[in-house]
Short mmCIF file of C-alpha atoms in Angstrom, two decimals:
data_model
loop_
_atom_site.label_atom_id
_atom_site.label_comp_id
_atom_site.label_asym_id
_atom_site.label_seq_id
_atom_site.Cartn_x
_atom_site.Cartn_y
_atom_site.Cartn_z
CA MET A 1 86.20 97.21 114.33
CA ILE A 2 86.98 100.63 112.90
CA TYR A 3 89.86 100.17 110.51
CA PHE A 4 92.02 103.26 109.98
CA ASP A 5 95.19 101.50 108.81
CA ASN A 6 94.54 101.52 105.09
CA ALA A 7 97.92 103.07 104.23
CA ALA A 8 99.44 99.75 105.34
CA THR A 9 96.89 97.63 103.50
CA THR A 10 93.18 97.98 102.83
CA LEU A 11 91.10 95.60 104.93
CA ILE A 12 87.86 95.81 102.96
CA LYS A 13 88.06 94.44 99.42
CA PRO A 14 85.34 94.92 96.76
CA ASP A 15 83.22 91.86 96.11
CA CYS A 16 84.55 91.67 92.55
CA VAL A 17 88.12 91.38 93.85
CA ILE A 18 87.20 88.65 96.32
CA LYS A 19 85.29 86.70 93.68
CA ALA A 20 88.14 87.06 91.18
CA ASP A 21 90.65 85.79 93.72
CA GLU A 22 88.48 82.81 94.62
CA TYR A 23 87.81 81.99 90.97
CA ALA A 24 91.51 82.12 90.10
CA LEU A 25 92.46 79.83 92.98
CA LYS A 26 89.97 77.27 91.74
CA ASN A 27 90.47 77.60 88.00
CA LEU A 28 93.73 79.41 87.19
CA SER A 29 96.36 77.76 89.35
CA ALA A 30 98.56 76.63 86.47
CA ASN A 31 101.98 78.19 85.99
CA ALA A 32 101.70 81.03 83.49
CA GLY A 33 104.28 80.94 80.72
CA ARG A 34 105.66 77.56 81.76
CA GLY A 35 103.80 75.23 79.42
CA SER A 36 101.70 74.93 76.28
CA HIS A 37 98.79 73.03 77.80
CA ALA A 38 95.42 74.72 78.03
CA SER A 39 95.61 75.69 81.71
CA ALA A 40 99.05 77.27 81.37
CA VAL A 41 97.97 79.17 78.28
CA LYS A 42 94.85 80.41 80.07
CA ALA A 43 96.92 81.59 83.01
CA ALA A 44 99.32 83.37 80.65
CA SER A 45 96.42 85.13 78.95
CA ILE A 46 95.25 86.43 82.34
CA VAL A 47 98.71 87.83 83.03
CA TYR A 48 98.65 89.49 79.62
CA GLU A 49 95.26 91.08 80.28
CA ALA A 50 96.47 92.32 83.67
CA ARG A 51 99.44 94.00 82.06
CA LYS A 52 97.06 95.78 79.69
CA SER A 53 94.99 97.00 82.64
CA VAL A 54 98.04 98.38 84.45
CA LYS A 55 99.30 100.01 81.25
CA SER A 56 95.95 101.74 80.83
CA LEU A 57 96.00 102.91 84.44
CA THR A 58 99.55 104.29 84.46
CA ASN A 59 100.25 105.05 80.78
CA CYS A 60 103.38 102.92 80.89
CA ASP A 61 105.00 100.81 78.19
CA ASP A 62 105.87 97.69 80.19
CA VAL A 63 104.79 96.08 83.44
CA ILE A 64 106.96 93.81 85.57
CA PHE A 65 105.09 91.88 88.26
CA THR A 66 107.02 91.67 91.54
CA PHE A 67 106.38 90.39 95.05
CA ASN A 68 105.30 93.80 96.39
CA CYS A 69 106.19 97.49 96.09
CA THR A 70 109.38 96.99 98.12
CA ASP A 71 110.52 94.37 95.64
CA ALA A 72 109.72 96.67 92.71
CA LEU A 73 111.75 99.50 94.27
CA ASN A 74 114.66 97.15 94.94
CA THR A 75 114.54 95.95 91.34
CA VAL A 76 115.11 99.48 90.07
CA ILE A 77 117.58 100.59 92.75
CA PHE A 78 119.84 97.59 92.25
CA GLY A 79 119.09 97.29 88.54
CA THR A 80 120.28 100.82 87.73
CA ALA A 81 123.16 101.08 90.22
CA LYS A 82 126.43 102.65 89.11
CA ARG A 83 129.64 102.16 91.05
CA GLY A 84 130.63 105.41 92.74
CA GLY A 85 127.44 107.06 91.54
CA HIS A 86 125.03 109.40 93.32
CA VAL A 87 121.26 109.30 93.89
CA VAL A 88 118.95 112.16 94.85
CA THR A 89 116.01 111.25 97.07
CA THR A 90 114.03 112.76 99.97
CA VAL A 91 113.71 112.33 103.73
CA TYR A 92 110.12 111.22 103.18
CA GLU A 93 111.22 107.93 101.63
CA HIS A 94 110.30 104.57 103.07
CA ASN A 95 113.00 102.16 104.18
CA SER A 96 112.22 100.14 101.06
CA THR A 97 114.16 102.89 99.28
CA LEU A 98 116.56 104.08 101.97
CA ARG A 99 117.88 100.66 102.97
CA PRO A 100 118.71 99.50 99.44
CA LEU A 101 120.49 102.82 98.84
CA THR A 102 122.43 102.37 102.08
CA GLU A 103 123.39 98.84 101.01
CA LEU A 104 124.60 100.15 97.64
CA GLY A 105 126.89 102.47 99.55
CA LYS A 106 128.56 99.44 101.12
CA ARG A 107 128.71 97.40 97.91
CA LEU A 108 129.45 99.98 95.23
CA GLY A 109 130.24 103.23 97.00
CA VAL A 110 126.95 104.79 95.88
CA GLN A 111 126.09 107.96 97.78
CA PHE A 112 122.68 109.55 98.18
CA THR A 113 121.35 112.95 99.17
CA ALA A 114 118.02 113.05 101.00
CA VAL A 115 116.34 116.41 100.36
CA THR A 116 114.36 117.87 103.27
CA PRO A 117 110.92 119.52 102.88
CA ASN A 118 110.40 123.27 102.99
CA ASN A 119 108.58 125.17 105.75
CA HIS A 120 105.24 123.94 104.37
CA GLY A 121 106.33 120.32 104.63
CA ILE A 122 106.59 119.93 100.86
CA ILE A 123 109.57 118.91 98.77
CA ASP A 124 110.74 121.89 96.70
CA PRO A 125 111.81 120.91 93.14
CA SER A 126 114.58 123.51 93.25
CA ASP A 127 116.09 121.67 96.22
CA ILE A 128 116.06 118.48 94.18
CA GLU A 129 117.90 120.24 91.38
CA ARG A 130 120.47 121.75 93.73
CA ALA A 131 121.24 118.28 95.07
CA ILE A 132 122.22 116.97 91.64
CA ARG A 133 125.92 116.20 91.16
CA PRO A 134 127.92 115.36 88.03
CA ASN A 135 127.69 111.66 88.93
CA THR A 136 123.96 111.64 89.77
CA TYR A 137 122.23 108.93 87.77
CA LEU A 138 118.87 108.49 89.57
CA ILE A 139 116.24 110.61 91.28
CA THR A 140 113.76 108.65 93.38
CA VAL A 141 110.80 110.32 95.05
CA ASN A 142 107.88 109.17 97.17
CA HIS A 143 104.75 110.43 95.39
CA ALA A 144 102.99 110.73 98.74
CA SER A 145 104.56 110.32 102.16
CA ASN A 146 103.32 107.29 104.06
CA VAL A 147 103.79 109.29 107.28
CA THR A 148 102.15 112.67 106.66
CA GLY A 149 100.55 112.13 103.26
CA ALA A 150 102.56 115.05 101.83
CA VAL A 151 102.29 114.98 98.03
CA ALA A 152 105.48 115.70 96.10
CA PRO A 153 105.46 117.90 92.96
CA VAL A 154 106.38 114.89 90.87
CA ALA A 155 105.77 116.44 87.43
CA ALA A 156 108.02 119.42 88.20
CA ILE A 157 110.72 117.05 89.41
CA GLY A 158 110.22 115.03 86.24
CA ASN A 159 111.06 118.09 84.15
CA ILE A 160 114.27 118.50 86.13
CA ALA A 161 115.23 114.86 85.63
CA LYS A 162 114.62 115.13 81.88
CA ARG A 163 116.59 118.36 81.59
CA HIS A 164 119.59 116.78 83.28
CA GLY A 165 119.28 113.39 81.58
CA ILE A 166 118.79 111.55 84.87
CA LEU A 167 116.68 108.45 85.46
CA TYR A 168 113.56 109.09 87.56
CA MET A 169 111.61 106.68 89.78
CA ILE A 170 108.35 107.23 91.66
CA ASP A 171 107.32 105.27 94.75
CA GLY A 172 103.56 105.18 94.25
CA ALA A 173 102.74 102.94 97.21
CA GLN A 174 100.43 105.53 98.78
CA SER A 175 99.31 107.39 95.67
CA VAL A 176 98.07 104.83 93.15
CA GLY A 177 94.34 104.57 93.67
CA TYR A 178 94.13 108.05 95.22
CA LEU A 179 96.07 110.27 92.81
CA ASP A 180 96.59 110.34 89.06
CA ALA A 181 99.54 108.12 88.21
CA ASP A 182 100.01 108.92 84.52
CA MET A 183 103.69 108.30 83.85
CA ARG A 184 103.67 110.49 80.76
CA GLU A 185 102.37 113.44 82.78
CA ILE A 186 104.77 112.76 85.65
CA GLY A 187 107.71 112.24 83.32
CA CYS A 188 109.15 109.26 85.20
CA ASN A 189 110.94 106.18 83.91
CA TYR A 190 109.79 103.84 86.67
CA LEU A 191 106.66 103.73 88.84
CA CYS A 192 106.30 101.22 91.68
CA PHE A 193 103.16 100.32 93.63
CA SER A 194 101.24 97.50 95.30
CA PRO A 195 97.59 96.82 94.42
CA HIS A 196 96.65 95.91 98.02
CA LYS A 197 96.58 99.56 99.10
CA GLY A 198 94.71 102.26 97.18
CA LEU A 199 93.37 99.89 94.54
CA HIS A 200 91.94 97.50 97.17
CA GLY A 201 93.55 94.51 95.50
CA THR A 202 95.05 91.48 97.22
CA GLN A 203 98.44 91.06 98.85
CA GLY A 204 101.41 89.23 97.39
CA LEU A 205 101.85 91.33 94.25
CA GLY A 206 103.72 94.45 93.23
CA CYS A 207 103.90 96.36 89.96
CA LEU A 208 106.98 97.92 88.40
CA CYS A 209 105.83 100.10 85.52
CA VAL A 210 108.43 101.13 82.97
CA ARG A 211 108.14 103.89 80.37
CA GLY A 212 110.49 104.43 77.47
CA ASN A 213 113.50 102.18 77.26
CA PRO A 214 115.50 103.00 80.41
CA PRO A 215 118.36 100.77 81.54
CA LEU A 216 117.51 97.98 83.94
CA ALA A 217 119.54 94.92 84.87
CA PRO A 218 118.09 91.90 86.72
CA PHE A 219 119.01 91.59 90.38
CA ARG A 220 117.17 88.31 90.89
CA PHE A 221 118.01 85.19 88.92
CA GLY A 222 116.14 82.01 88.07
CA GLY A 223 113.63 80.40 85.77
CA THR A 224 111.75 82.74 83.44
CA GLY A 225 110.22 80.33 80.95
CA THR A 226 112.32 81.99 78.23
CA ALA A 227 115.85 81.40 76.91
CA SER A 228 116.00 78.24 79.02
CA HIS A 229 118.96 76.94 76.99
CA THR A 230 121.33 79.46 78.56
CA LEU A 231 122.63 79.84 82.11
CA GLU A 232 122.67 83.63 81.66
CA GLN A 233 119.69 85.58 82.96
CA PRO A 234 117.74 87.19 80.09
CA HIS A 235 117.37 90.97 80.32
CA ASP A 236 114.10 91.11 78.39
CA ILE A 237 111.29 93.08 80.03
CA PRO A 238 109.16 91.71 81.58
CA GLU A 239 110.16 88.04 81.34
CA GLY A 240 113.74 88.44 82.50
CA PHE A 241 112.58 90.09 85.71
CA GLU A 242 109.81 87.67 86.69
CA CYS A 243 111.67 84.66 88.04
CA GLY A 244 109.66 81.74 89.30
CA THR A 245 105.93 81.26 89.61
CA LEU A 246 103.72 84.33 89.31
CA PRO A 247 100.76 84.72 91.74
CA VAL A 248 98.11 84.34 89.05
CA GLN A 249 95.22 84.70 91.53
CA SER A 250 96.50 88.09 92.72
CA ILE A 251 97.14 89.15 89.14
CA TYR A 252 93.62 88.14 88.10
CA SER A 253 92.11 90.02 91.03
CA LEU A 254 94.19 93.06 90.03
CA ILE A 255 92.17 93.27 86.82
CA ALA A 256 88.99 93.36 88.92
CA ALA A 257 90.50 95.96 91.27
CA ILE A 258 91.44 98.31 88.42
CA THR A 259 88.04 97.85 86.79
CA HIS A 260 86.35 98.64 90.12
CA TYR A 261 88.53 101.73 90.57
CA ASN A 262 87.76 103.01 87.07
CA LYS A 263 84.03 102.63 87.73
CA MET A 264 84.15 104.29 91.15
CA SER A 265 81.67 107.14 91.42
CA LEU A 266 82.69 110.73 92.00
CA SER A 267 80.54 110.77 95.13
CA THR A 268 82.58 107.90 96.62
CA LYS A 269 85.80 109.78 96.01
CA ARG A 270 84.31 112.96 97.45
CA ASN A 271 83.19 111.08 100.54
CA LEU A 272 86.78 110.01 101.22
CA SER A 273 87.94 113.61 100.96
CA LEU A 274 85.11 114.74 103.23
CA CYS A 275 85.97 112.10 105.84
CA GLY A 276 89.66 112.94 105.76
CA ASP A 277 89.11 116.69 105.93
CA THR A 278 86.63 116.29 108.77
CA LEU A 279 89.02 114.08 110.71
CA ARG A 280 91.82 116.61 110.40
CA GLU A 281 89.59 119.58 111.30
CA GLU A 282 88.05 117.91 114.34
CA LEU A 283 91.37 116.65 115.71
CA LEU A 284 92.75 120.18 115.49
CA LYS A 285 90.02 121.30 117.89
CA ILE A 286 91.27 118.96 120.63
CA ARG A 287 93.68 120.47 123.13
CA GLY A 288 97.02 118.70 123.23
CA ILE A 289 96.86 117.32 119.69
CA LYS A 290 99.66 118.04 117.25
CA ILE A 291 99.06 117.22 113.59
CA TYR A 292 101.99 116.80 111.22
CA GLY A 293 101.67 118.16 107.71
CA LYS A 294 99.38 121.03 106.79
CA TYR A 295 99.72 121.59 103.07
CA ASN A 296 99.15 119.53 99.94
CA ASN A 297 98.46 116.26 101.72
CA LEU A 298 96.51 113.21 100.71
CA PRO A 299 93.06 113.59 102.30
CA ASN A 300 93.08 110.06 103.68
CA ILE A 301 96.24 110.24 105.83
CA VAL A 302 96.28 112.14 109.14
CA CYS A 303 99.40 111.88 111.32
CA PHE A 304 99.35 113.22 114.87
CA ASN A 305 100.45 112.89 118.48
CA ILE A 306 98.89 113.59 121.86
CA ASP A 307 101.04 115.72 124.16
CA GLY A 308 102.78 113.68 126.83
CA MET A 309 101.86 110.31 125.31
CA ASN A 310 103.90 107.81 123.38
CA ALA A 311 102.28 106.96 120.06
CA ALA A 312 102.37 103.22 120.79
CA SER A 313 100.38 103.77 123.99
CA VAL A 314 97.72 105.65 122.07
CA GLY A 315 97.51 102.83 119.54
CA ASP A 316 97.16 100.24 122.29
CA ILE A 317 94.34 102.16 123.96
CA LEU A 318 92.52 102.61 120.65
CA SER A 319 92.79 98.90 119.94
CA ASP A 320 91.99 97.58 123.43
CA GLU A 321 89.28 100.02 124.51
CA TYR A 322 87.79 101.30 121.25
CA ASP A 323 88.36 98.39 118.83
CA THR A 324 90.01 100.79 116.41
CA ALA A 325 93.05 100.06 114.25
CA VAL A 326 95.70 102.69 113.47
CA ARG A 327 99.43 102.57 112.76
CA CYS A 328 101.81 103.82 115.43
CA GLY A 329 105.56 104.13 115.54
CA LEU A 330 108.13 105.22 112.96
CA HIS A 331 106.27 103.86 109.90
CA CYS A 332 109.55 102.56 108.39
CA ALA A 333 110.50 106.15 107.53
CA PRO A 334 113.22 107.18 110.02
CA LEU A 335 114.51 110.26 108.17
CA GLY A 336 111.02 111.69 107.94
CA HIS A 337 110.50 111.25 111.67
CA LYS A 338 113.82 112.94 112.41
CA VAL A 339 112.61 115.98 110.48
CA LEU A 340 109.26 115.91 112.27
CA GLY A 341 110.96 115.58 115.66
CA THR A 342 109.17 112.31 116.41
CA ILE A 343 112.07 109.88 116.18
CA ASN A 344 111.79 109.10 119.91
CA THR A 345 108.00 109.09 120.30
CA GLY A 346 106.80 107.89 116.93
CA ALA A 347 103.46 109.14 115.68
CA VAL A 348 99.88 107.95 115.27
CA ARG A 349 98.73 107.56 111.68
CA ALA A 350 95.05 107.29 110.90
CA SER A 351 94.61 106.34 107.25
CA LEU A 352 91.20 106.08 105.63
CA SER A 353 89.99 104.60 102.39
CA TYR A 354 86.85 104.52 100.30
CA HIS A 355 84.84 102.27 102.62
CA ASN A 356 85.19 104.48 105.70
CA SER A 357 82.32 106.71 106.85
CA LEU A 358 81.72 109.98 108.67
CA SER A 359 80.20 108.08 111.58
CA GLU A 360 83.50 106.22 112.01
CA VAL A 361 85.37 109.51 111.91
CA GLU A 362 83.07 110.92 114.60
CA PHE A 363 83.62 107.87 116.81
CA PHE A 364 87.38 108.13 116.33
CA VAL A 365 87.48 111.82 117.21
CA LYS A 366 85.43 111.13 120.35
CA ALA A 367 87.88 108.39 121.33
CA ILE A 368 90.91 110.66 120.85
CA ARG A 369 89.21 113.41 122.84
CA GLU A 370 88.68 111.00 125.74
CA ILE A 371 92.24 109.66 125.57
CA ALA A 372 93.69 113.20 125.44
CA LYS A 373 91.87 114.08 128.66
#
């Protein structure tokens, strides 16, 4: 099978990640932070080392382990909410941001403004600034669109957030592992991502990286292994935000994933760019193909449609006749598809990662050429 659905989750994992996951399941299954016996202490030390790895990768101060990126985003959105407040975001956001904001509107009267991209398909920082109101308390931006791969000018937006004294969150689901995610350079307070995408880690884990000492209140409640004498949820980061049992095997494999990423050769990274650029260039040569997003995109995401065909039909043909996996539909980003004009048809997203090859790209282009005919 040719797997071009890496923006959803990477299928191929490095051997070191697989071995780490298997080792942890066999040897590190104790509950970290919930006991003083040797196994629990060993598990806790693994969690500690993983936090250090994430801190090194993102230049953050604290790391909260969550269920996934959606959970991390929800933790910030609900944990910073202000009754009657206002949030600035973009139409490129995933429903993991848009739906919590919509729910806050029902619960607390929170309003949000979704900034649209400019003529080049890029979010203009000046539009972000113009959307700020006196009651704006949070700016949340998708570092890279999961639909088109459009990369936001996150550092410029960070300067705006700092100038206005507004909290700033980055959804790094598509960027971490492909783009620099230095929180100091970006100027954000919160960065959310899942290791199972660009870092080629395992599923079942998300990371909420925190820099500075921004406000954050728990929105999930339960056992933390700390302050067990009180019925009140502790607000300490990270313990107060990690209720229940942590997935130690996924956390241990995260260390391996980050180590693998840091050791990745420049040639491997260049090969991904070459494959992505080639895919885009060759698809543009096919009559009847429309590609969405032209400027400042991640090289590994190519979003397109074939004239006269529903995206789901294209995906079915690719799967059934060419044994090729892509993502079709609205990609959980309805506002983005409204802007693209694909809310009724959806779109085909081919997303590559480091294991893909030029020969796979050539096969895929041939398949699309045949389907388009």
